[in-house]
Amino acid sequence: MAWSTREIAELAGTTVNTVRHYHQVGLLEQPDRMSNGYKQYEVRHLVRLLKIRRLRDLDVPLDQIDEVTLDGHSSSEALRAIDADLATSIERLQRARAEIQAILQGSSVTGVPAGLEDVARWLSEPDQSLMLIYAQLYDHEAMQDLRTMIREDPESPGREFDALAPDADEPARAELAERYAPTIAKALRDYPWLTEPGKHLSKSVEVTRNTVVESLAALYNPAQLDVLARASALAGVALAEEQVTAGKQTP
């Protein structure tokens, strides 16, 4: 007996397009055609198609099906590699489910990267957005350092900074920058990589710099950006003075 493409697809529990795709990638040989041009699939085609389906149900990628032979003598090495991939996928899905459960129970948030949930309450919405962006630019160690910075000084003039109006006057900006500078100086002192982050970057220096600049400009208003620039400059001066003092005290 011979089957048409539609008939063999139905028998195998798949679709005509899938059968045609298997032909295109070389997994299923083309059948003979009848005098009228229609394909005529035989039992061997059906068996081959069912074996392919069996491996696809096991999540074996199409490009590895030939490595995991279909004649009952599967490659142990190929199967072990596929099993390792499945284990990784299962672990990722389990982490995702745990995170979703935490969010449903109110003990986690989606506005910050994984690992920073416990400090999210101290971060404004722009700060949380910036942390999400940072997680794409910096490695895990750097992100954990940022988490520690937030935990160590959660109330550093963050609230005043968050509330700073775009048209805040000069005295307000200067005063806030003066109070913000020690926080920045401490961070630079405790985490020197902040000034030379190269080894902690997951992207190029140029991409990181441009992304950070664009993100800051989009997330914070002009007055806040001015305060950040002033506070950073003051922190740099303070650290330079500390180095000069330390040098004088060295025998």
PDB file of C-alpha atoms in Angstrom:
ATOM      1  CA  MET A   1       0.000   0.000   0.000  1.00  0.00           C
ATOM      2  CA  ALA A   2       1.153   3.550  -0.691  1.00  0.00           C
ATOM      3  CA  TRP A   3       0.155   6.735   1.103  1.00  0.00           C
ATOM      4  CA  SER A   4       0.022  10.341  -0.034  1.00  0.00           C
ATOM      5  CA  THR A   5       1.864  13.065   1.854  1.00  0.00           C
ATOM      6  CA  ARG A   6      -1.333  14.055   3.664  1.00  0.00           C
ATOM      7  CA  GLU A   7      -2.125  10.464   4.582  1.00  0.00           C
ATOM      8  CA  ILE A   8       1.309   9.627   5.952  1.00  0.00           C
ATOM      9  CA  ALA A   9       1.371  12.895   7.907  1.00  0.00           C
ATOM     10  CA  GLU A  10      -1.940  11.985   9.528  1.00  0.00           C
ATOM     11  CA  LEU A  11      -0.741   8.471  10.305  1.00  0.00           C
ATOM     12  CA  ALA A  12       2.405   9.812  11.962  1.00  0.00           C
ATOM     13  CA  GLY A  13       0.505  12.485  13.886  1.00  0.00           C
ATOM     14  CA  THR A  14       2.296  15.361  12.226  1.00  0.00           C
ATOM     15  CA  THR A  15       1.664  17.852   9.432  1.00  0.00           C
ATOM     16  CA  VAL A  16       2.275  17.930   5.704  1.00  0.00           C
ATOM     17  CA  ASN A  17       4.604  20.916   6.141  1.00  0.00           C
ATOM     18  CA  THR A  18       6.643  18.999   8.720  1.00  0.00           C
ATOM     19  CA  VAL A  19       7.014  16.029   6.381  1.00  0.00           C
ATOM     20  CA  ARG A  20       8.161  18.365   3.612  1.00  0.00           C
ATOM     21  CA  HIS A  21      10.618  20.020   5.978  1.00  0.00           C
ATOM     22  CA  TYR A  22      12.130  16.639   6.889  1.00  0.00           C
ATOM     23  CA  HIS A  23      12.637  16.066   3.186  1.00  0.00           C
ATOM     24  CA  GLN A  24      14.329  19.457   2.799  1.00  0.00           C
ATOM     25  CA  VAL A  25      16.814  18.844   5.635  1.00  0.00           C
ATOM     26  CA  GLY A  26      17.593  15.336   4.465  1.00  0.00           C
ATOM     27  CA  LEU A  27      16.076  13.400   7.361  1.00  0.00           C
ATOM     28  CA  LEU A  28      13.420  11.681   5.276  1.00  0.00           C
ATOM     29  CA  GLU A  29      14.136  10.355   1.813  1.00  0.00           C
ATOM     30  CA  GLN A  30      11.875  11.328  -1.040  1.00  0.00           C
ATOM     31  CA  PRO A  31       9.430   8.568  -2.056  1.00  0.00           C
ATOM     32  CA  ASP A  32       8.797   7.387  -5.579  1.00  0.00           C
ATOM     33  CA  ARG A  33       6.098   9.133  -7.558  1.00  0.00           C
ATOM     34  CA  MET A  34       3.224   7.562  -9.393  1.00  0.00           C
ATOM     35  CA  SER A  35       2.595   8.206 -13.085  1.00  0.00           C
ATOM     36  CA  ASN A  36       0.351  11.135 -12.175  1.00  0.00           C
ATOM     37  CA  GLY A  37       3.185  12.775 -10.222  1.00  0.00           C
ATOM     38  CA  TYR A  38       1.825  12.124  -6.743  1.00  0.00           C
ATOM     39  CA  LYS A  39       4.217  10.828  -4.085  1.00  0.00           C
ATOM     40  CA  GLN A  40       3.657   7.325  -2.796  1.00  0.00           C
ATOM     41  CA  TYR A  41       4.994   6.705   0.701  1.00  0.00           C
ATOM     42  CA  GLU A  42       5.655   3.157   1.880  1.00  0.00           C
ATOM     43  CA  VAL A  43       5.913   1.481   5.273  1.00  0.00           C
ATOM     44  CA  ARG A  44       9.636   2.236   5.496  1.00  0.00           C
ATOM     45  CA  HIS A  45       8.860   5.952   5.165  1.00  0.00           C
ATOM     46  CA  LEU A  46       6.248   5.721   7.892  1.00  0.00           C
ATOM     47  CA  VAL A  47       8.636   3.905  10.233  1.00  0.00           C
ATOM     48  CA  ARG A  48      11.382   6.455   9.571  1.00  0.00           C
ATOM     49  CA  LEU A  49       8.961   9.304  10.186  1.00  0.00           C
ATOM     50  CA  LEU A  50       7.762   7.760  13.449  1.00  0.00           C
ATOM     51  CA  LYS A  51      11.356   7.341  14.639  1.00  0.00           C
ATOM     52  CA  ILE A  52      12.070  10.984  13.881  1.00  0.00           C
ATOM     53  CA  ARG A  53       8.930  11.957  15.784  1.00  0.00           C
ATOM     54  CA  ARG A  54      10.044   9.807  18.698  1.00  0.00           C
ATOM     55  CA  LEU A  55      13.373  11.619  18.933  1.00  0.00           C
ATOM     56  CA  ARG A  56      11.728  15.030  18.520  1.00  0.00           C
ATOM     57  CA  ASP A  57       9.442  14.153  21.441  1.00  0.00           C
ATOM     58  CA  LEU A  58      12.640  13.648  23.453  1.00  0.00           C
ATOM     59  CA  ASP A  59      13.728  17.178  22.434  1.00  0.00           C
ATOM     60  CA  VAL A  60      16.543  15.916  20.233  1.00  0.00           C
ATOM     61  CA  PRO A  61      17.366  18.826  17.864  1.00  0.00           C
ATOM     62  CA  LEU A  62      16.841  18.146  14.179  1.00  0.00           C
ATOM     63  CA  ASP A  63      20.519  18.688  13.405  1.00  0.00           C
ATOM     64  CA  GLN A  64      21.481  15.976  15.922  1.00  0.00           C
ATOM     65  CA  ILE A  65      19.012  13.316  14.879  1.00  0.00           C
ATOM     66  CA  ASP A  66      21.465  11.724  12.463  1.00  0.00           C
ATOM     67  CA  GLU A  67      24.025  11.535  15.315  1.00  0.00           C
ATOM     68  CA  VAL A  68      21.476   9.744  17.472  1.00  0.00           C
ATOM     69  CA  THR A  69      21.024   6.993  14.894  1.00  0.00           C
ATOM     70  CA  LEU A  70      17.573   5.742  14.143  1.00  0.00           C
ATOM     71  CA  ASP A  71      18.429   2.067  13.774  1.00  0.00           C
ATOM     72  CA  GLY A  72      18.397   1.210  17.474  1.00  0.00           C
ATOM     73  CA  HIS A  73      22.130   1.780  17.980  1.00  0.00           C
ATOM     74  CA  SER A  74      22.084   5.344  19.314  1.00  0.00           C
ATOM     75  CA  SER A  75      25.281   7.240  19.963  1.00  0.00           C
ATOM     76  CA  SER A  76      25.872   7.362  23.719  1.00  0.00           C
ATOM     77  CA  GLU A  77      28.013  10.485  23.401  1.00  0.00           C
ATOM     78  CA  ALA A  78      25.324  12.373  21.487  1.00  0.00           C
ATOM     79  CA  LEU A  79      22.647  11.287  23.948  1.00  0.00           C
ATOM     80  CA  ARG A  80      24.745  12.368  26.932  1.00  0.00           C
ATOM     81  CA  ALA A  81      25.209  15.806  25.357  1.00  0.00           C
ATOM     82  CA  ILE A  82      21.472  16.104  24.778  1.00  0.00           C
ATOM     83  CA  ASP A  83      20.779  14.938  28.326  1.00  0.00           C
ATOM     84  CA  ALA A  84      23.123  17.620  29.681  1.00  0.00           C
ATOM     85  CA  ASP A  85      21.281  20.266  27.651  1.00  0.00           C
ATOM     86  CA  LEU A  86      17.964  19.022  29.005  1.00  0.00           C
ATOM     87  CA  ALA A  87      19.295  19.135  32.574  1.00  0.00           C
ATOM     88  CA  THR A  88      20.345  22.759  32.045  1.00  0.00           C
ATOM     89  CA  SER A  89      16.923  23.611  30.643  1.00  0.00           C
ATOM     90  CA  ILE A  90      15.184  21.914  33.563  1.00  0.00           C
ATOM     91  CA  GLU A  91      17.318  23.826  36.062  1.00  0.00           C
ATOM     92  CA  ARG A  92      16.540  27.119  34.303  1.00  0.00           C
ATOM     93  CA  LEU A  93      12.807  26.352  34.269  1.00  0.00           C
ATOM     94  CA  GLN A  94      12.862  25.373  37.949  1.00  0.00           C
ATOM     95  CA  ARG A  95      14.546  28.671  38.818  1.00  0.00           C
ATOM     96  CA  ALA A  96      11.962  30.516  36.735  1.00  0.00           C
ATOM     97  CA  ARG A  97       9.095  28.727  38.488  1.00  0.00           C
ATOM     98  CA  ALA A  98      10.571  29.492  41.908  1.00  0.00           C
ATOM     99  CA  GLU A  99      10.916  33.149  40.942  1.00  0.00           C
ATOM    100  CA  ILE A 100       7.344  33.294  39.652  1.00  0.00           C
ATOM    101  CA  GLN A 101       6.075  31.751  42.886  1.00  0.00           C
ATOM    102  CA  ALA A 102       8.028  34.331  44.887  1.00  0.00           C
ATOM    103  CA  ILE A 103       6.489  37.117  42.806  1.00  0.00           C
ATOM    104  CA  LEU A 104       2.989  35.685  43.290  1.00  0.00           C
ATOM    105  CA  GLN A 105       3.588  35.498  47.051  1.00  0.00           C
ATOM    106  CA  GLY A 106       4.820  39.075  47.132  1.00  0.00           C
ATOM    107  CA  SER A 107       8.373  38.244  48.208  1.00  0.00           C
ATOM    108  CA  SER A 108       9.982  39.127  44.896  1.00  0.00           C
ATOM    109  CA  VAL A 109       9.726  41.821  42.259  1.00  0.00           C
ATOM    110  CA  THR A 110      10.171  41.967  38.511  1.00  0.00           C
ATOM    111  CA  GLY A 111      11.606  45.486  38.421  1.00  0.00           C
ATOM    112  CA  VAL A 112      15.126  44.438  39.392  1.00  0.00           C
ATOM    113  CA  PRO A 113      17.499  41.691  38.228  1.00  0.00           C
ATOM    114  CA  ALA A 114      17.571  38.366  40.048  1.00  0.00           C
ATOM    115  CA  GLY A 115      19.630  38.708  43.219  1.00  0.00           C
ATOM    116  CA  LEU A 116      18.630  42.290  43.987  1.00  0.00           C
ATOM    117  CA  GLU A 117      15.072  41.608  45.154  1.00  0.00           C
ATOM    118  CA  ASP A 118      15.909  42.292  48.807  1.00  0.00           C
ATOM    119  CA  VAL A 119      17.119  45.835  48.079  1.00  0.00           C
ATOM    120  CA  ALA A 120      14.403  46.782  45.597  1.00  0.00           C
ATOM    121  CA  ARG A 121      12.425  48.671  48.238  1.00  0.00           C
ATOM    122  CA  TRP A 122      15.256  51.187  48.560  1.00  0.00           C
ATOM    123  CA  LEU A 123      15.415  51.864  44.835  1.00  0.00           C
ATOM    124  CA  SER A 124      13.296  54.315  42.888  1.00  0.00           C
ATOM    125  CA  GLU A 125      11.719  53.196  39.635  1.00  0.00           C
ATOM    126  CA  PRO A 126      14.546  54.806  37.585  1.00  0.00           C
ATOM    127  CA  ASP A 127      17.110  53.142  39.870  1.00  0.00           C
ATOM    128  CA  GLN A 128      15.467  49.757  39.358  1.00  0.00           C
ATOM    129  CA  SER A 129      15.461  50.265  35.603  1.00  0.00           C
ATOM    130  CA  LEU A 130      19.143  51.176  35.723  1.00  0.00           C
ATOM    131  CA  MET A 131      19.898  47.979  37.663  1.00  0.00           C
ATOM    132  CA  LEU A 132      18.154  45.941  34.969  1.00  0.00           C
ATOM    133  CA  ILE A 133      20.365  47.594  32.366  1.00  0.00           C
ATOM    134  CA  TYR A 134      23.500  47.168  34.484  1.00  0.00           C
ATOM    135  CA  ALA A 135      22.790  43.432  34.738  1.00  0.00           C
ATOM    136  CA  GLN A 136      23.244  43.243  30.966  1.00  0.00           C
ATOM    137  CA  LEU A 137      26.532  45.121  31.093  1.00  0.00           C
ATOM    138  CA  TYR A 138      28.293  43.862  34.226  1.00  0.00           C
ATOM    139  CA  ASP A 139      29.064  40.389  35.568  1.00  0.00           C
ATOM    140  CA  HIS A 140      27.532  38.689  38.599  1.00  0.00           C
ATOM    141  CA  GLU A 141      30.310  39.794  40.944  1.00  0.00           C
ATOM    142  CA  ALA A 142      29.843  43.445  40.023  1.00  0.00           C
ATOM    143  CA  MET A 143      26.082  43.200  40.515  1.00  0.00           C
ATOM    144  CA  GLN A 144      26.589  41.687  43.945  1.00  0.00           C
ATOM    145  CA  ASP A 145      28.882  44.602  44.826  1.00  0.00           C
ATOM    146  CA  LEU A 146      26.138  47.014  43.758  1.00  0.00           C
ATOM    147  CA  ARG A 147      23.693  45.104  45.959  1.00  0.00           C
ATOM    148  CA  THR A 148      26.079  45.424  48.903  1.00  0.00           C
ATOM    149  CA  MET A 149      26.472  49.179  48.309  1.00  0.00           C
ATOM    150  CA  ILE A 150      22.712  49.628  48.451  1.00  0.00           C
ATOM    151  CA  ARG A 151      22.348  47.515  51.587  1.00  0.00           C
ATOM    152  CA  GLU A 152      25.160  49.316  53.397  1.00  0.00           C
ATOM    153  CA  ASP A 153      23.720  52.782  52.867  1.00  0.00           C
ATOM    154  CA  PRO A 154      20.087  52.466  51.769  1.00  0.00           C
ATOM    155  CA  GLU A 155      19.042  55.911  52.949  1.00  0.00           C
ATOM    156  CA  SER A 156      21.946  57.898  51.450  1.00  0.00           C
ATOM    157  CA  PRO A 157      20.390  61.035  50.028  1.00  0.00           C
ATOM    158  CA  GLY A 158      18.332  58.891  47.693  1.00  0.00           C
ATOM    159  CA  ARG A 159      14.924  60.227  48.636  1.00  0.00           C
ATOM    160  CA  GLU A 160      15.957  63.852  48.185  1.00  0.00           C
ATOM    161  CA  PHE A 161      17.614  62.924  44.918  1.00  0.00           C
ATOM    162  CA  ASP A 162      14.510  61.083  43.697  1.00  0.00           C
ATOM    163  CA  ALA A 163      12.321  64.061  44.587  1.00  0.00           C
ATOM    164  CA  LEU A 164      14.619  66.651  43.010  1.00  0.00           C
ATOM    165  CA  ALA A 165      12.649  68.715  40.509  1.00  0.00           C
ATOM    166  CA  PRO A 166      14.033  69.265  37.002  1.00  0.00           C
ATOM    167  CA  ASP A 167      14.173  73.019  37.653  1.00  0.00           C
ATOM    168  CA  ALA A 168      15.752  72.781  41.123  1.00  0.00           C
ATOM    169  CA  ASP A 169      17.734  75.918  41.892  1.00  0.00           C
ATOM    170  CA  GLU A 170      21.498  76.197  42.227  1.00  0.00           C
ATOM    171  CA  PRO A 171      21.664  76.092  46.061  1.00  0.00           C
ATOM    172  CA  ALA A 172      19.526  72.942  46.188  1.00  0.00           C
ATOM    173  CA  ARG A 173      21.708  71.189  43.628  1.00  0.00           C
ATOM    174  CA  ALA A 174      24.948  72.228  45.314  1.00  0.00           C
ATOM    175  CA  GLU A 175      23.741  71.191  48.763  1.00  0.00           C
ATOM    176  CA  LEU A 176      22.556  67.780  47.582  1.00  0.00           C
ATOM    177  CA  ALA A 177      25.791  67.182  45.670  1.00  0.00           C
ATOM    178  CA  GLU A 178      27.787  67.963  48.829  1.00  0.00           C
ATOM    179  CA  ARG A 179      25.810  65.365  50.770  1.00  0.00           C
ATOM    180  CA  TYR A 180      25.927  62.805  47.957  1.00  0.00           C
ATOM    181  CA  ALA A 181      29.690  63.047  47.395  1.00  0.00           C
ATOM    182  CA  PRO A 182      30.769  61.042  50.488  1.00  0.00           C
ATOM    183  CA  THR A 183      28.546  58.140  49.393  1.00  0.00           C
ATOM    184  CA  ILE A 184      30.140  58.107  45.958  1.00  0.00           C
ATOM    185  CA  ALA A 185      33.644  58.483  47.439  1.00  0.00           C
ATOM    186  CA  LYS A 186      33.046  55.522  49.756  1.00  0.00           C
ATOM    187  CA  ALA A 187      31.840  53.373  46.871  1.00  0.00           C
ATOM    188  CA  LEU A 188      34.890  54.270  44.772  1.00  0.00           C
ATOM    189  CA  ARG A 189      37.162  53.603  47.730  1.00  0.00           C
ATOM    190  CA  ASP A 190      35.612  50.241  48.620  1.00  0.00           C
ATOM    191  CA  TYR A 191      35.172  49.065  45.025  1.00  0.00           C
ATOM    192  CA  PRO A 192      38.067  50.307  42.875  1.00  0.00           C
ATOM    193  CA  TRP A 193      36.709  48.443  39.851  1.00  0.00           C
ATOM    194  CA  LEU A 194      34.073  51.172  39.515  1.00  0.00           C
ATOM    195  CA  THR A 195      36.704  53.422  37.941  1.00  0.00           C
ATOM    196  CA  GLU A 196      38.279  50.613  35.893  1.00  0.00           C
ATOM    197  CA  PRO A 197      35.462  48.107  35.302  1.00  0.00           C
ATOM    198  CA  GLY A 198      37.088  46.271  32.396  1.00  0.00           C
ATOM    199  CA  LYS A 199      37.269  42.807  33.951  1.00  0.00           C
ATOM    200  CA  HIS A 200      33.658  42.987  35.093  1.00  0.00           C
ATOM    201  CA  LEU A 201      32.166  43.904  31.726  1.00  0.00           C
ATOM    202  CA  SER A 202      30.090  41.511  29.638  1.00  0.00           C
ATOM    203  CA  LYS A 203      30.069  43.954  26.725  1.00  0.00           C
ATOM    204  CA  SER A 204      32.792  46.128  25.210  1.00  0.00           C
ATOM    205  CA  VAL A 205      33.942  49.265  27.024  1.00  0.00           C
ATOM    206  CA  GLU A 206      32.463  51.448  24.276  1.00  0.00           C
ATOM    207  CA  VAL A 207      29.084  49.712  24.315  1.00  0.00           C
ATOM    208  CA  THR A 208      28.976  49.871  28.105  1.00  0.00           C
ATOM    209  CA  ARG A 209      29.907  53.549  28.230  1.00  0.00           C
ATOM    210  CA  ASN A 210      27.404  54.553  25.570  1.00  0.00           C
ATOM    211  CA  THR A 211      24.623  52.482  27.114  1.00  0.00           C
ATOM    212  CA  VAL A 212      25.211  53.916  30.586  1.00  0.00           C
ATOM    213  CA  VAL A 213      25.303  57.502  29.287  1.00  0.00           C
ATOM    214  CA  GLU A 214      22.121  57.040  27.263  1.00  0.00           C
ATOM    215  CA  SER A 215      20.375  55.288  30.160  1.00  0.00           C
ATOM    216  CA  LEU A 216      21.257  57.967  32.714  1.00  0.00           C
ATOM    217  CA  ALA A 217      20.068  60.703  30.362  1.00  0.00           C
ATOM    218  CA  ALA A 218      16.762  58.915  29.781  1.00  0.00           C
ATOM    219  CA  LEU A 219      16.048  57.880  33.375  1.00  0.00           C
ATOM    220  CA  TYR A 220      17.006  61.010  35.350  1.00  0.00           C
ATOM    221  CA  ASN A 221      16.076  64.651  34.932  1.00  0.00           C
ATOM    222  CA  PRO A 222      18.613  67.435  34.190  1.00  0.00           C
ATOM    223  CA  ALA A 223      18.878  68.538  37.813  1.00  0.00           C
ATOM    224  CA  GLN A 224      19.557  64.991  38.988  1.00  0.00           C
ATOM    225  CA  LEU A 225      22.200  64.516  36.299  1.00  0.00           C
ATOM    226  CA  ASP A 226      23.821  67.771  37.380  1.00  0.00           C
ATOM    227  CA  VAL A 227      23.893  66.604  40.998  1.00  0.00           C
ATOM    228  CA  LEU A 228      25.460  63.274  39.947  1.00  0.00           C
ATOM    229  CA  ALA A 229      28.161  65.079  37.963  1.00  0.00           C
ATOM    230  CA  ARG A 230      28.935  67.504  40.809  1.00  0.00           C
ATOM    231  CA  ALA A 231      28.924  64.780  43.471  1.00  0.00           C
ATOM    232  CA  SER A 232      31.225  62.583  41.361  1.00  0.00           C
ATOM    233  CA  ALA A 233      33.635  65.481  40.867  1.00  0.00           C
ATOM    234  CA  LEU A 234      33.641  66.240  44.601  1.00  0.00           C
ATOM    235  CA  ALA A 235      34.200  62.551  45.386  1.00  0.00           C
ATOM    236  CA  GLY A 236      37.145  62.498  42.982  1.00  0.00           C
ATOM    237  CA  VAL A 237      38.695  65.532  44.678  1.00  0.00           C
ATOM    238  CA  ALA A 238      38.230  63.974  48.118  1.00  0.00           C
ATOM    239  CA  LEU A 239      39.892  60.716  47.050  1.00  0.00           C
ATOM    240  CA  ALA A 240      42.790  62.600  45.461  1.00  0.00           C
ATOM    241  CA  GLU A 241      43.324  64.552  48.676  1.00  0.00           C
ATOM    242  CA  GLU A 242      43.287  61.316  50.659  1.00  0.00           C
ATOM    243  CA  GLN A 243      46.019  59.904  48.417  1.00  0.00           C
ATOM    244  CA  VAL A 244      48.148  63.027  48.850  1.00  0.00           C
ATOM    245  CA  THR A 245      47.727  62.852  52.624  1.00  0.00           C
ATOM    246  CA  ALA A 246      48.544  59.148  52.685  1.00  0.00           C
ATOM    247  CA  GLY A 247      51.662  59.828  50.596  1.00  0.00           C
ATOM    248  CA  LYS A 248      52.887  62.465  53.014  1.00  0.00           C
ATOM    249  CA  GLN A 249      52.418  60.114  55.940  1.00  0.00           C
ATOM    250  CA  THR A 250      54.390  57.320  54.308  1.00  0.00           C
ATOM    251  CA  PRO A 251      57.928  57.156  55.784  1.00  0.00           C
TER     252      PRO A 251
END
